[in-house]
Amino acid sequence: MARLTLWRWGVLGLAALYFLVPLAASVVFTIDVPGQGITFDAYTRIFGTEGFVSSLLLSLGLAAATIALVLLLTVPAAVALRLGAARWRPVVEVVCSLPLVVPPIAFVAGIGTVLKWGPEHLSRTPLFQTFVAIQNPDFPFILVLAYVVMALPFVFRALDSGLRSVDVRTLVEAARSCGANWPQALIRAVLPNLRGALLNASFLTLALVLGEFTVAQLLGFQPFAVWIVNVSGSQAQLSVAVSVLSLLVTWLMLLALAGFGGRIPKDSRS
């Protein structure tokens, strides 16, 4: 038993070194300026740098829209699979796993082909304005659609794990026997018992949107991740400082999520 405990601590120590050493090196790079010594100028200049606020707000808006849309699609589907559509489960699992198989570069190439095809063939139809609207640089909804597809594997797995710990059929039947319709049964009986799973799915989607670079860059938009890469060419210390700060914020959000999920009242799970 003692040998097993020692082995676990060894693995945890190696994992900590793997993550903390690069992070520490990045912090040293941002605060140790040759000829000036230790300075936090890179961190103090973050909020005043051109494009920081706009790109961050754009990414947060895209993340909010992506979370709302992907949950709207996956929650009813996951609940339906648990209630009586189990024969469709292999199909849904394959569809939700496809984004893990298709490389992002191939995915964005397909999106670009469709966006080029649309204006040429639909220029005289009302759908032409739709193609123009979803590519609005102020809020490119095409990125939301792409991020929904990319987030499907993570969201579906998180929701499926949460549903496995809940007797969905009993909850729905109890709500229906009290006079609730199907939407009310889902919102008032099922969703409160999936708070932890919904939080996990939302956090994973937020992390994906904030860190996604390939699709946004190749489609010509500049959310937060693209801005960090663009600013790194002229202000390397600033870009690394932003990356370190965003990583720390992500960790804090993860800890807050774990603490919030752990305080779910027991009666809401029953």
Coordinates of N, CA, C and O in Angstrom, one line a residue, residues 23 26 30 43 46 52 224-225 227-229 232 236-250:
L23 N 5.1 27.1 -17.2 CA 4.4 28.2 -16.7 C 5.3 29.2 -16.0 O 5.3 30.4 -16.2
S26 N 7.5 31.0 -18.4 CA 6.7 32.1 -19.1 C 6.6 33.3 -18.2 O 6.7 34.4 -18.6
T30 N 8.1 37.2 -18.8 CA 7.3 38.4 -18.8 C 7.8 39.5 -17.8 O 7.5 40.7 -18.0
Y43 N 2.3 43.2 -17.7 CA 0.9 43.0 -17.2 C 0.1 44.3 -17.1 O -1.1 44.2 -17.3
I46 N -1.6 45.4 -20.4 CA -2.5 44.5 -21.1 C -3.8 45.2 -21.5 O -4.2 45.2 -22.7
F52 N -7.3 44.5 -27.4 CA -7.4 43.5 -26.3 C -8.9 43.4 -25.8 O -9.5 42.3 -25.8
F224 N -10.1 36.4 -29.4 CA -9.0 36.6 -28.5 C -7.8 35.8 -28.8 O -6.6 36.3 -28.8
A225 N -7.9 34.5 -29.2 CA -6.7 33.7 -29.5 C -6.0 34.2 -30.7 O -4.7 34.2 -30.7
W227 N -5.9 37.3 -31.7 CA -5.3 38.6 -31.3 C -4.0 38.3 -30.5 O -3.0 39.0 -30.7
I228 N -3.9 37.3 -29.7 CA -2.7 37.0 -28.9 C -1.6 36.6 -29.9 O -0.4 37.1 -29.7
V229 N -1.9 35.8 -30.9 CA -0.9 35.4 -31.8 C -0.4 36.6 -32.7 O 0.8 36.8 -32.9
S232 N 1.9 38.9 -30.7 CA 3.2 38.3 -30.3 C 4.3 38.7 -31.3 O 5.5 38.7 -30.9
A236 N 6.2 40.5 -27.8 CA 6.3 39.1 -27.4 C 6.0 38.9 -25.9 O 5.2 38.1 -25.5
Q237 N 6.6 39.8 -25.1 CA 6.3 39.7 -23.6 C 4.9 40.0 -23.3 O 4.3 39.3 -22.4
L238 N 4.2 40.9 -24.0 CA 2.8 41.2 -23.7 C 2.0 40.0 -24.1 O 1.1 39.6 -23.3
S239 N 2.2 39.3 -25.2 CA 1.4 38.2 -25.6 C 1.6 37.0 -24.6 O 0.6 36.3 -24.3
V240 N 2.8 36.8 -24.1 CA 3.0 35.7 -23.1 C 2.3 36.1 -21.8 O 1.7 35.2 -21.2
A241 N 2.4 37.4 -21.5 CA 1.7 37.8 -20.2 C 0.2 37.6 -20.3 O -0.4 37.1 -19.4
V242 N -0.4 37.9 -21.5 CA -1.8 37.7 -21.7 C -2.1 36.2 -21.6 O -3.1 35.8 -21.0
S243 N -1.3 35.3 -22.2 CA -1.5 33.9 -22.1 C -1.4 33.4 -20.7 O -2.3 32.5 -20.3
V244 N -0.4 33.8 -19.9 CA -0.3 33.4 -18.5 C -1.5 33.9 -17.8 O -2.1 33.1 -17.0
L245 N -2.0 35.1 -18.0 CA -3.1 35.6 -17.2 C -4.4 34.9 -17.6 O -5.2 34.5 -16.7
S246 N -4.6 34.6 -18.9 CA -5.8 33.8 -19.3 C -5.7 32.4 -18.7 O -6.8 31.8 -18.4
L247 N -4.6 31.8 -18.7 CA -4.4 30.5 -18.1 C -4.8 30.4 -16.6 O -5.5 29.6 -16.1
L248 N -4.3 31.4 -15.9 CA -4.6 31.5 -14.5 C -6.1 31.8 -14.2 O -6.7 31.2 -13.3
V249 N -6.7 32.6 -15.1 CA -8.2 32.8 -14.9 C -8.9 31.6 -15.2 O -9.9 31.2 -14.6
T250 N -8.5 30.8 -16.2 CA -9.1 29.5 -16.5 C -9.0 28.6 -15.4 O -10.0 27.9 -15.0

